[in-house]
Amino acid sequence: MALPILPLIAASLFLLVFGYAAWGASDFNQAARIFPMAIGVVGLVLSVLDIVLDLRTGDVEKVDAPPFRHVALHFGLIAVYLLLFVLIGFPLATGLYAFGFLLLTTANHGKIEWFTSVLLGGAALLVASLLRMLVGGRF
Amino acid sequence: MLRIVDYQVLIEALYIVFEPARLLWLLVGVLTGLVVGILPGLGGVVGLALLLPFIYGLDPYAAMAMLIGVGAVVSTSDTFPSILIGTPGSAGSQATIMDGYPLAQKGEAARALSAAFSASMVGGVFGAIVLSLIIPVARPLVLAFGSPELFMLSVLGLTLVGTLSGSRVRNPIKGLSAAAFGLILGTIGGAPAVLEYRYTFDALYLFEGINLVLLSLGLFAIPEIVDLLCKGGAIADKMGSVGRGWRQGLRDTLRYRWLVLRHSAIGVVVGFTPGLGSAIVDWLNYGIVVRTSRDKEQFGKGDIRGVIGPESANNAKDGGALIPTLLFGIPGSASMAILLGAMTTLGIEPGPRLIQNRPEVLYVIIWSLAIGTVAGTLICFLLSRWIAKLSLIPFHYVAPFILMALALGAYSSNLHWADLMVLVVFGLLGWLMKHAGVPRAPLLVGFVLSPLIERYLWISLTRYGLSFLLQPLVLAIAAITLLLMLWQVLSTFGMGGPGKSQMQKGEA
């Protein structure tokens, strides 16, 4: 019987957070403690119930999750874009990301579109520069 | 003499909305809703989350007009991909495919679109009218509610959202867990009752708590973008011509006007109930249209009633959903949670104080809903041929621009690099929740309600001690909440596997 991996990961994550919330609340003074502790305890019970149900039922209805490496790739690209944002500024990071992303995507589809990538990278750079001006050029 | 509507405030609100700058922001919201509705997979929540960062610096009326404008139009523009290419633009247009797409395949796409737009417009305006009529009627009830009643009502609302959201039979537990998780996230930062900072790990960044913009963008926008990118390619390889039949569609809506009004009313009622999202409104109304029609042979093959019923309902639901959000401060969906969060940020407190102190805000929202619906419909009619072609653009050409808006929105409020990191973390969490079958809407609702619930709780305890729980109305609401939770949890243990219909997809 296949284990429902993603639901178990989610429930376990919630269990950890609720456990920490209930335990961490004991450091707060009384007025600040009651609400998070109560929610933490309730959440713990719900998470345990959820894990038990997931394990009991076993193979849940299929979730159409894309292949993990594709998901990891796109999250990785988003993280790189945001890192570039901080390092080299919003307009340049956006232009570079659009260019590199389109090169990669079109390469995956079998035919690299250099012209389209340069064009859209340039368009993204222009639009980002305009938006930056609109918000007062603070970054 | 009982006044049905406070005309003075109504007219004052109209003047407020019709100031050119505010109309412009309403139009920005309408255009954003238009684009978001047309690109399948994004939905109104993403549109609201994208515009949320831009409310800072706007006056409250302009900001509300812009946000309401998004929601008013998504339910109209999401019809394009549903009818033209058989792919739902958002959760609220799934049922429209059943008869809209076959009509398009027969060369009657324009007729279907025209009927959908006009029915949507009537539904949206109907919802706005109901909302305006409900306010004076509900006012004495709302003003009679104190902190104990509001506390228990918030708990009931959150329970409803937690137990009814999503599509799987075990969502009661998962939904309630998500709601509790949102409540915990909402406690990060300063406590409302005392001077204490909670769960900050001594990091100054967390003293202000989690930013709603980051949470909503991360939870809802990033997972959708990543999934669309993983799917790859264009939404559709080709699309039939929109063709002719615009007038026929309008005649159909007129011919079935009672159907439009009936389903608009149902849409308002369902929208009023927390946790029943767009998908449920859509499918429920489609089911009712089919069951109550004498001649059913054409349903599923291109019966125009199968388009008109769901479309009028899913626009009317916006008016219904605003009732608990504005009058009681209880959002019934992720969209309403974002709206509520935005109102709090703008210094507008929903609930009794809004009705008493700032009734013009209510009517600004109503006018924005009505005007946004009409404007969005007109734009859809006028630009349909060009708008339709947007669905043919491969998503990877559009994605960098959406991510750009996302990054700008996330960074611009605090100018802190940690905002971008938090955005990615919530994006991962949102993706995990989406594919683990954990509904995300209860988390957002819980997060927005957390400080309010805690504040109501503390005021109640300070004034009445624990005896606040024994007040009649509080007891009644608590009993309903407990019964509901018990019923859902017991039915969960009694069932061995997935039980809800395949038709129910999408989240609140």
XYZ file of C-alpha atoms in Angstrom:
647
model
C 0.000 0.000 0.000
C 1.596 3.265 -1.124
C 2.034 5.902 1.513
C 0.534 9.321 0.860
C 3.894 11.056 1.084
C 2.910 14.667 0.525
C -0.069 14.606 2.929
C 2.147 12.952 5.568
C 4.858 15.569 5.104
C 2.298 18.365 5.429
C 0.684 16.846 8.516
C 4.089 16.227 10.118
C 5.124 19.801 9.457
C 1.927 21.032 11.080
C 2.526 18.667 14.021
C 6.001 20.119 14.573
C 4.757 23.692 14.377
C 1.852 23.083 16.726
C 4.096 21.236 19.142
C 6.572 24.083 19.182
C 3.784 26.662 19.497
C 2.295 24.922 22.537
C 5.703 24.376 24.166
C 7.058 27.848 23.294
C 3.952 29.530 24.695
C 4.932 28.447 28.199
C 7.664 31.126 28.113
C 5.174 33.948 27.621
C 3.385 35.710 30.413
C -0.105 34.477 31.198
C -2.079 36.931 29.117
C -0.009 36.231 26.015
C 0.191 32.486 26.581
C -3.362 31.226 26.648
C -4.431 31.754 23.054
C -1.382 30.264 21.260
C -1.171 27.408 23.752
C -4.822 26.533 23.262
C -4.486 26.643 19.486
C -1.250 24.655 19.664
C -2.874 21.882 21.689
C -5.933 21.743 19.420
C -3.643 21.742 16.401
C -1.583 18.886 17.849
C -4.698 16.770 18.267
C -5.854 17.559 14.736
C -2.426 16.789 13.249
C -2.214 13.438 15.032
C -5.737 12.582 13.819
C -4.743 13.597 10.326
C -1.600 11.427 10.323
C -3.547 8.468 11.703
C -6.173 8.841 8.979
C -3.556 9.212 6.267
C -1.778 6.048 7.420
C -5.019 4.128 7.897
C -6.434 4.989 4.527
C -3.140 4.515 2.733
C -3.204 5.395 -0.933
C -5.294 8.526 -1.206
C -6.830 9.706 -4.427
C -4.097 10.709 -6.809
C -2.901 14.225 -6.686
C -1.693 15.419 -10.023
C 1.625 16.743 -8.769
C 4.154 17.490 -11.502
C 7.492 15.627 -11.478
C 9.570 16.698 -8.495
C 12.611 17.732 -10.543
C 10.497 20.161 -12.605
C 9.057 21.674 -9.451
C 12.511 21.919 -7.868
C 13.874 23.530 -11.040
C 11.205 26.222 -11.153
C 11.418 26.976 -7.461
C 15.189 27.130 -7.841
C 14.872 29.595 -10.712
C 12.490 31.757 -8.702
C 14.935 31.723 -5.775
C 17.805 32.697 -8.099
C 15.724 35.553 -9.518
C 14.928 36.876 -6.052
C 18.585 36.581 -5.044
C 19.627 38.530 -8.139
C 16.960 41.085 -7.237
C 18.766 41.796 -3.979
C 22.265 41.648 -5.481
C 21.970 43.580 -8.740
C 18.639 45.401 -8.493
C 15.104 44.847 -9.717
C 15.298 45.850 -13.413
C 18.525 43.990 -14.248
C 17.484 40.915 -12.295
C 14.125 40.823 -14.083
C 15.673 41.224 -17.513
C 18.297 38.561 -16.843
C 15.751 36.178 -15.366
C 13.341 36.556 -18.286
C 16.164 36.025 -20.776
C 17.706 33.034 -19.004
C 14.355 31.470 -18.163
C 13.121 31.619 -21.743
C 16.391 30.236 -23.075
C 16.108 27.312 -20.687
C 12.416 26.702 -21.385
C 12.768 26.829 -25.141
C 15.850 24.587 -24.948
C 13.740 22.062 -23.023
C 11.175 22.186 -25.793
C 13.860 21.285 -28.277
C 14.565 24.579 -29.991
C 16.343 27.516 -28.389
C 14.680 30.782 -29.301
C 17.472 33.320 -28.966
C 15.661 36.180 -30.597
C 12.471 35.781 -28.541
C 14.501 35.400 -25.362
C 16.488 38.578 -26.012
C 13.318 40.437 -27.001
C 11.353 39.398 -23.941
C 14.352 39.889 -21.667
C 14.622 43.430 -22.993
C 10.886 43.998 -22.594
C 11.022 42.721 -19.022
C 13.974 45.029 -18.276
C 12.082 47.989 -19.701
C 8.852 47.258 -17.853
C 10.746 46.648 -14.599
C 12.585 49.957 -14.994
C 9.288 51.770 -15.547
C 7.697 50.121 -12.544
C 10.721 51.009 -10.450
C 10.326 54.629 -11.453
C 6.638 54.514 -10.577
C 7.347 53.351 -7.037
C 9.900 56.091 -6.539
C 13.070 54.260 -7.511
C 13.675 53.012 -4.002
C 15.442 49.890 -5.233
C -40.448 55.434 9.439
C -38.155 52.615 8.428
C -35.689 53.702 5.785
C -34.743 50.916 3.468
C -31.505 52.550 2.443
C -29.707 55.589 3.794
C -29.933 57.642 0.594
C -27.699 60.418 1.800
C -24.810 58.065 2.466
C -25.521 56.194 -0.765
C -25.210 59.365 -2.830
C -22.177 60.528 -0.876
C -20.492 57.197 -1.608
C -21.314 57.544 -5.312
C -19.599 60.943 -5.382
C -16.602 59.401 -3.638
C -16.297 56.577 -6.177
C -16.759 58.888 -9.149
C -13.743 61.024 -8.355
C -11.459 60.543 -11.375
C -8.466 59.192 -9.434
C -10.595 56.614 -7.662
C -12.326 55.580 -10.869
C -8.880 55.069 -12.339
C -7.884 52.716 -9.535
C -11.159 50.878 -9.946
C -10.258 50.460 -13.600
C -6.806 49.135 -12.626
C -8.558 46.525 -10.500
C -10.976 45.682 -13.309
C -8.165 45.242 -15.850
C -6.151 43.106 -13.435
C -9.212 40.945 -12.784
C -9.730 40.668 -16.517
C -6.215 39.369 -17.190
C -6.160 37.076 -14.173
C -9.525 35.569 -15.110
C -8.468 34.913 -18.690
C -5.249 33.108 -17.800
C -6.421 29.725 -16.573
C -5.145 28.537 -13.238
C -4.632 31.877 -11.532
C -7.976 33.009 -10.120
C -9.244 36.003 -8.169
C -7.116 35.303 -5.089
C -3.924 35.710 -7.123
C -5.239 38.945 -8.604
C -6.032 40.323 -5.155
C -2.689 39.178 -3.766
C -0.858 40.865 -6.676
C -2.584 44.196 -6.072
C -2.418 44.061 -2.280
C 1.040 45.677 -2.014
C -0.169 48.666 -3.986
C -2.814 49.734 -1.494
C -0.132 51.345 0.650
C -0.194 55.028 -0.088
C -3.683 54.994 -1.566
C -6.625 56.515 0.232
C -8.931 53.812 1.637
C -11.711 54.416 -0.893
C -9.413 54.096 -3.900
C -7.774 51.006 -2.422
C -11.110 49.295 -1.752
C -12.411 50.248 -5.202
C -9.336 48.676 -6.790
C -9.566 45.446 -4.807
C -13.317 45.098 -5.298
C -12.791 45.750 -9.004
C -10.596 42.649 -9.265
C -13.160 40.345 -7.692
C -16.052 41.850 -9.629
C -14.533 40.983 -13.000
C -12.736 37.663 -12.521
C -16.069 35.837 -12.404
C -16.888 37.344 -15.815
C -13.577 37.092 -17.661
C -12.875 33.515 -16.537
C -15.612 32.522 -18.975
C -13.327 33.070 -21.970
C -11.140 29.993 -21.596
C -14.073 27.917 -20.313
C -16.134 28.509 -23.428
C -13.438 28.916 -26.057
C -11.021 26.151 -25.113
C -12.805 24.044 -22.497
C -10.380 24.956 -19.699
C -11.751 26.750 -16.631
C -10.384 30.245 -16.141
C -10.905 29.882 -12.417
C -12.716 27.597 -9.986
C -15.910 29.554 -10.541
C -16.231 28.757 -14.247
C -15.853 24.979 -14.286
C -19.531 24.201 -14.753
C -19.755 26.711 -17.603
C -17.624 24.346 -19.691
C -20.384 21.715 -19.693
C -22.541 23.645 -22.123
C -20.379 26.626 -23.060
C -17.666 24.618 -24.757
C -20.068 22.478 -26.821
C -21.720 25.699 -27.974
C -18.340 27.007 -29.099
C -17.660 23.765 -30.939
C -20.914 24.257 -32.809
C -19.755 27.724 -33.888
C -21.869 29.558 -31.310
C -19.059 30.810 -29.066
C -20.215 34.416 -29.356
C -23.716 33.458 -28.286
C -22.381 31.612 -25.236
C -20.009 34.441 -24.321
C -22.693 37.063 -24.749
C -25.171 35.145 -22.606
C -22.481 34.514 -19.986
C -21.411 38.165 -19.836
C -24.921 39.556 -19.610
C -25.998 36.979 -17.008
C -22.815 37.718 -15.041
C -23.542 41.424 -15.143
C -27.086 40.970 -13.877
C -25.855 38.587 -11.172
C -23.135 40.952 -10.016
C -25.466 43.948 -9.838
C -28.098 41.809 -8.093
C -25.526 40.860 -5.452
C -24.629 44.523 -4.939
C -28.306 45.472 -4.551
C -28.932 42.703 -2.017
C -25.882 43.812 -0.039
C -27.138 47.406 0.065
C -30.597 46.274 1.202
C -29.222 43.910 3.859
C -27.176 46.585 5.621
C -30.006 48.594 7.204
C -31.913 45.398 8.011
C -28.912 43.704 9.625
C -27.728 46.844 11.360
C -29.679 46.365 14.650
C -28.500 42.757 14.829
C -24.884 43.661 14.160
C -24.921 46.472 16.714
C -26.366 44.089 19.299
C -23.322 41.865 18.965
C -20.644 42.447 21.548
C -17.167 40.962 21.876
C -18.428 37.602 23.235
C -20.796 37.122 20.300
C -18.207 38.291 17.782
C -15.636 35.918 19.271
C -17.915 32.929 18.990
C -19.145 33.983 15.542
C -15.529 34.223 14.332
C -14.867 30.731 15.663
C -17.987 29.468 13.873
C -16.958 31.174 10.637
C -13.470 29.721 10.831
C -14.878 26.276 11.562
C -17.171 26.508 8.558
C -14.335 27.567 6.297
C -12.109 24.817 7.689
C -14.651 22.042 7.334
C -16.221 23.002 4.022
C -13.188 24.078 1.990
C -11.577 21.892 -0.594
C -12.574 18.771 -2.395
C -11.681 15.709 -0.363
C -13.691 13.912 2.257
C -10.909 14.231 4.851
C -10.793 17.974 4.479
C -12.608 18.561 7.757
C -9.470 17.542 9.643
C -7.054 18.998 7.109
C -9.109 22.173 6.775
C -9.324 22.661 10.541
C -5.567 22.008 10.864
C -4.914 24.621 8.216
C -7.162 27.086 10.035
C -5.346 26.426 13.321
C -2.015 26.847 11.532
C -3.168 30.208 10.268
C -4.201 31.215 13.793
C -0.713 30.330 15.058
C 0.970 32.287 12.261
C -1.194 35.231 13.236
C 0.194 35.192 16.779
C 3.750 35.886 15.599
C 4.821 39.327 16.703
C 3.243 41.587 19.296
C 0.445 40.193 21.440
C -2.762 42.251 21.367
C -3.463 42.007 25.089
C -0.054 42.698 26.642
C 3.343 44.018 25.699
C 4.907 40.735 24.692
C 6.498 39.560 21.476
C 5.781 35.978 20.559
C 7.673 33.471 18.381
C 10.072 36.136 17.068
C 13.339 34.260 17.870
C 14.665 37.702 18.846
C 14.629 38.738 15.207
C 13.560 42.346 14.723
C 12.089 41.384 11.377
C 9.391 39.290 13.062
C 8.367 41.902 15.640
C 5.760 43.246 13.225
C 4.489 39.771 12.488
C 4.063 38.053 9.138
C 3.092 40.307 6.265
C -0.271 39.422 4.694
C 1.059 40.276 1.241
C 3.861 37.721 1.512
C 1.553 35.049 2.887
C -1.105 35.471 0.213
C 1.355 35.783 -2.682
C 3.371 32.835 -1.451
C 0.427 30.570 -0.632
C -1.647 31.208 -3.720
C 0.316 32.818 -6.528
C 3.614 30.926 -6.500
C 2.182 27.368 -6.466
C -0.102 28.198 -9.401
C 2.752 29.750 -11.375
C 5.066 26.801 -10.703
C 2.403 24.264 -11.691
C 1.559 26.144 -14.867
C 5.255 26.322 -15.754
C 5.651 22.598 -15.114
C 2.667 21.887 -17.333
C 4.340 23.889 -20.104
C 3.092 24.846 -23.543
C 0.165 27.052 -24.443
C -3.132 26.826 -22.698
C -4.532 25.801 -26.057
C -2.891 25.054 -29.352
C -5.674 26.528 -31.339
C -8.989 28.072 -30.785
C -12.046 28.350 -32.932
C -13.243 31.750 -34.031
C -15.480 33.674 -31.659
C -17.892 34.010 -34.548
C -21.315 35.571 -34.435
C -24.314 35.340 -32.171
C -23.735 38.247 -29.794
C -27.313 39.458 -30.072
C -28.702 35.971 -29.721
C -26.854 35.613 -26.425
C -28.412 38.809 -25.123
C -31.827 37.619 -26.245
C -31.238 34.346 -24.421
C -30.496 36.160 -21.173
C -33.633 38.230 -21.592
C -35.713 35.183 -22.454
C -34.464 33.330 -19.361
C -34.571 36.377 -17.083
C -36.330 34.533 -14.268
C -33.624 31.881 -14.390
C -31.019 34.629 -14.085
C -32.779 36.169 -11.096
C -33.367 32.833 -9.386
C -29.745 31.781 -9.696
C -28.519 35.197 -8.689
C -30.512 34.793 -5.474
C -29.062 31.323 -4.906
C -25.600 32.699 -5.578
C -26.051 35.372 -2.906
C -27.234 32.815 -0.337
C -24.402 30.391 -1.056
C -21.859 33.222 -1.136
C -23.054 34.282 2.304
C -22.090 30.903 3.778
C -18.423 30.820 4.801
C -16.424 28.024 3.212
C -18.591 27.439 0.174
C -16.309 28.626 -2.580
C -16.749 29.535 -6.205
C -16.542 25.959 -7.445
C -19.397 24.861 -5.224
C -21.549 27.838 -6.253
C -20.914 27.010 -9.889
C -21.643 23.294 -9.772
C -24.558 23.651 -7.376
C -26.291 26.073 -9.706
C -25.576 23.965 -12.749
C -27.111 20.999 -10.957
C -30.188 23.006 -10.021
C -30.663 24.286 -13.579
C -30.523 20.755 -14.939
C -32.782 19.237 -12.303
C -35.428 21.923 -12.501
C -35.648 22.000 -16.291
C -38.332 20.026 -18.030
C -36.395 19.378 -21.216
C -32.959 18.152 -20.240
C -31.794 16.514 -23.471
C -29.534 19.334 -24.569
C -27.675 19.786 -21.287
C -24.056 18.862 -21.790
C -24.456 19.359 -25.538
C -24.891 23.119 -25.676
C -27.948 24.244 -23.724
C -27.627 27.992 -23.125
C -29.336 27.645 -19.726
C -26.316 25.625 -18.607
C -24.255 28.785 -19.139
C -26.697 31.391 -17.846
C -27.492 29.735 -14.488
C -23.944 29.192 -13.169
C -22.655 32.476 -14.539
C -25.306 34.639 -12.890
C -24.759 32.796 -9.606
C -20.984 33.030 -9.467
C -21.099 36.803 -9.887
C -23.924 37.256 -7.387
C -21.983 35.286 -4.783
C -19.560 38.214 -4.376
C -22.329 40.335 -2.914
C -23.326 37.504 -0.590
C -19.753 36.864 0.517
C -19.310 40.521 1.440
C -22.178 40.358 3.954
C -20.408 38.384 6.734
C -17.063 39.970 5.823
C -18.187 43.577 6.153
C -20.917 43.289 8.760
C -19.309 40.790 11.129
C -15.650 40.788 10.085
C -15.836 37.104 9.159
C -14.295 36.278 5.792
C -15.667 33.140 4.211
C -12.961 32.606 1.642
C -9.356 33.432 0.825
C -10.458 36.405 -1.312
C -12.533 37.821 1.506
C -9.673 37.192 3.949
C -7.350 39.272 1.769
C -9.988 41.987 1.549
C -10.425 41.943 5.309
C -6.685 42.092 5.831
C -6.475 45.023 3.430
C -9.242 46.855 5.269
C -7.439 46.369 8.589
C -4.228 47.683 7.033
C -6.116 50.748 5.794
C -7.515 51.400 9.257
C -11.030 50.268 8.409
C -12.403 47.880 10.997
C -15.210 45.703 9.636
C -18.160 44.877 11.825
C -20.286 47.053 14.090
C -17.823 49.967 14.091
C -17.863 50.127 10.309
C -21.640 50.369 10.232
C -21.754 52.929 13.013
C -18.801 55.161 12.226
C -18.031 54.762 8.531
C -21.118 53.633 6.618
C -19.923 55.451 3.501
C -17.148 52.843 3.148
C -19.797 50.135 2.871
C -21.574 51.965 0.102
C -18.292 52.755 -1.693
C -17.696 49.002 -1.769
C -21.212 48.364 -3.075
C -20.892 50.971 -5.806
C -17.439 49.657 -6.738
C -18.874 46.148 -7.036
C -21.721 47.306 -9.254
C -19.642 49.676 -11.410
C -16.758 47.200 -11.652
C -19.133 44.449 -12.796
C -20.710 46.624 -15.473
C -17.369 48.040 -16.653
C -15.771 44.606 -16.797
C -18.680 43.210 -18.775
C -18.549 46.064 -21.275
C -14.807 45.613 -21.723
C -15.315 41.880 -22.257
C -17.941 42.575 -24.903
C -15.909 45.215 -26.707
C -12.522 43.521 -26.683
C -13.546 39.879 -26.801
C -11.740 39.004 -30.013
C -8.412 40.296 -28.743
C -8.875 39.138 -25.169
C -9.623 35.628 -26.369
C -6.215 35.387 -28.024
C -4.482 35.837 -24.666
C -5.376 32.246 -23.891
C -3.157 31.134 -26.788
C -0.009 32.707 -25.378
C 2.305 30.066 -23.891
C 2.468 30.642 -20.170
C 6.272 30.742 -20.088
C 6.153 34.046 -22.009
C 3.811 35.539 -19.435
C 5.371 34.038 -16.299
C 8.403 36.387 -16.014
C 6.069 39.404 -15.997
C 3.811 37.883 -13.363
C 6.832 36.999 -11.236
C 8.104 40.530 -11.689
C 4.847 41.930 -10.303
C 5.003 39.408 -7.491
C 8.583 40.293 -6.539
C 7.861 44.001 -6.740
C 4.822 43.600 -4.561
C 6.654 41.493 -2.001
C 9.674 43.793 -1.736
C 8.174 47.250 -2.056
C 6.405 47.488 1.297
C 9.400 46.929 3.632
C 12.392 46.942 1.271
C 13.793 44.047 3.265
C 15.588 41.134 1.590
C 14.038 38.754 4.112
C 10.637 39.449 2.534
C 11.764 37.668 -0.607
C 13.029 34.704 1.380
C 9.755 34.480 3.300
C 7.907 34.649 -0.014
C 9.743 31.570 -1.288
C 9.175 29.718 1.997
C 5.437 30.378 1.834
C 5.486 29.458 -1.827
C 6.917 26.058 -0.915
C 4.360 25.683 1.862
C 1.537 26.637 -0.504
C 2.706 24.152 -3.115
C 2.976 21.384 -0.529
C -0.488 22.136 0.836
C -2.007 22.245 -2.639
C -0.660 18.847 -3.588
C -1.200 17.294 -0.174
C -4.914 18.074 -0.351
C -4.759 20.630 2.474
C -6.981 23.599 1.639
C -5.130 26.900 1.777
C -8.083 29.230 2.257
C -8.637 28.286 5.938
C -4.992 29.094 6.674
C -5.354 32.580 5.262
C -8.697 33.143 6.983
C -7.228 31.917 10.276
C -4.239 34.216 9.873
C -6.392 37.279 9.247
C -8.833 36.449 12.046
C -6.179 35.519 14.628
C -5.596 38.987 16.151
C -9.326 39.756 16.042
C -10.334 36.503 17.734
C -7.701 36.940 20.415
C -8.753 40.530 21.026
C -12.443 39.606 21.279
C -11.487 36.815 23.654
C -9.514 39.129 25.917
C -12.136 41.833 25.991
C -14.763 39.206 26.821
C -12.651 37.672 29.581
C -11.774 41.067 31.034
C -15.372 42.261 31.114
C -17.260 39.099 31.997
C -14.739 36.480 33.019
C -15.489 32.959 31.833
C -19.197 33.610 32.291
C -19.216 35.237 28.837
C -19.539 31.707 27.505
C -22.894 31.382 29.232
C -24.567 34.260 27.442
C -27.525 32.911 25.431
C -26.411 33.925 21.962
C -22.835 32.822 22.641
C -24.106 29.455 23.846
C -26.262 29.048 20.769
C -23.406 29.835 18.385
C -21.022 27.610 20.371
C -23.504 24.730 20.199
C -23.799 25.091 16.419
C -19.993 25.191 16.105
C -19.467 22.097 18.251
C -22.204 20.150 16.499
C -20.785 21.032 13.133
C -17.255 20.016 14.115
C -18.442 16.793 15.702
C -20.575 15.880 12.712
C -17.740 16.467 10.292
C -15.137 14.629 12.366
C -17.422 11.660 13.076
C -18.411 11.356 9.441
C -14.718 11.440 8.588
C -13.975 8.469 10.831
C -16.982 6.673 9.489
C -15.843 6.911 5.862
C -12.963 4.870 4.486
C -11.900 6.936 1.555
C -12.540 9.836 -0.751
C -16.212 10.444 -1.072
C -16.904 13.837 -2.556
C -17.841 14.122 -6.162
C -15.140 14.526 -8.801
C -17.023 17.637 -9.875
C -16.026 19.534 -6.768
C -12.628 20.996 -7.464
C -10.901 24.178 -6.518
C -10.707 25.979 -3.237
C -12.632 28.761 -1.615
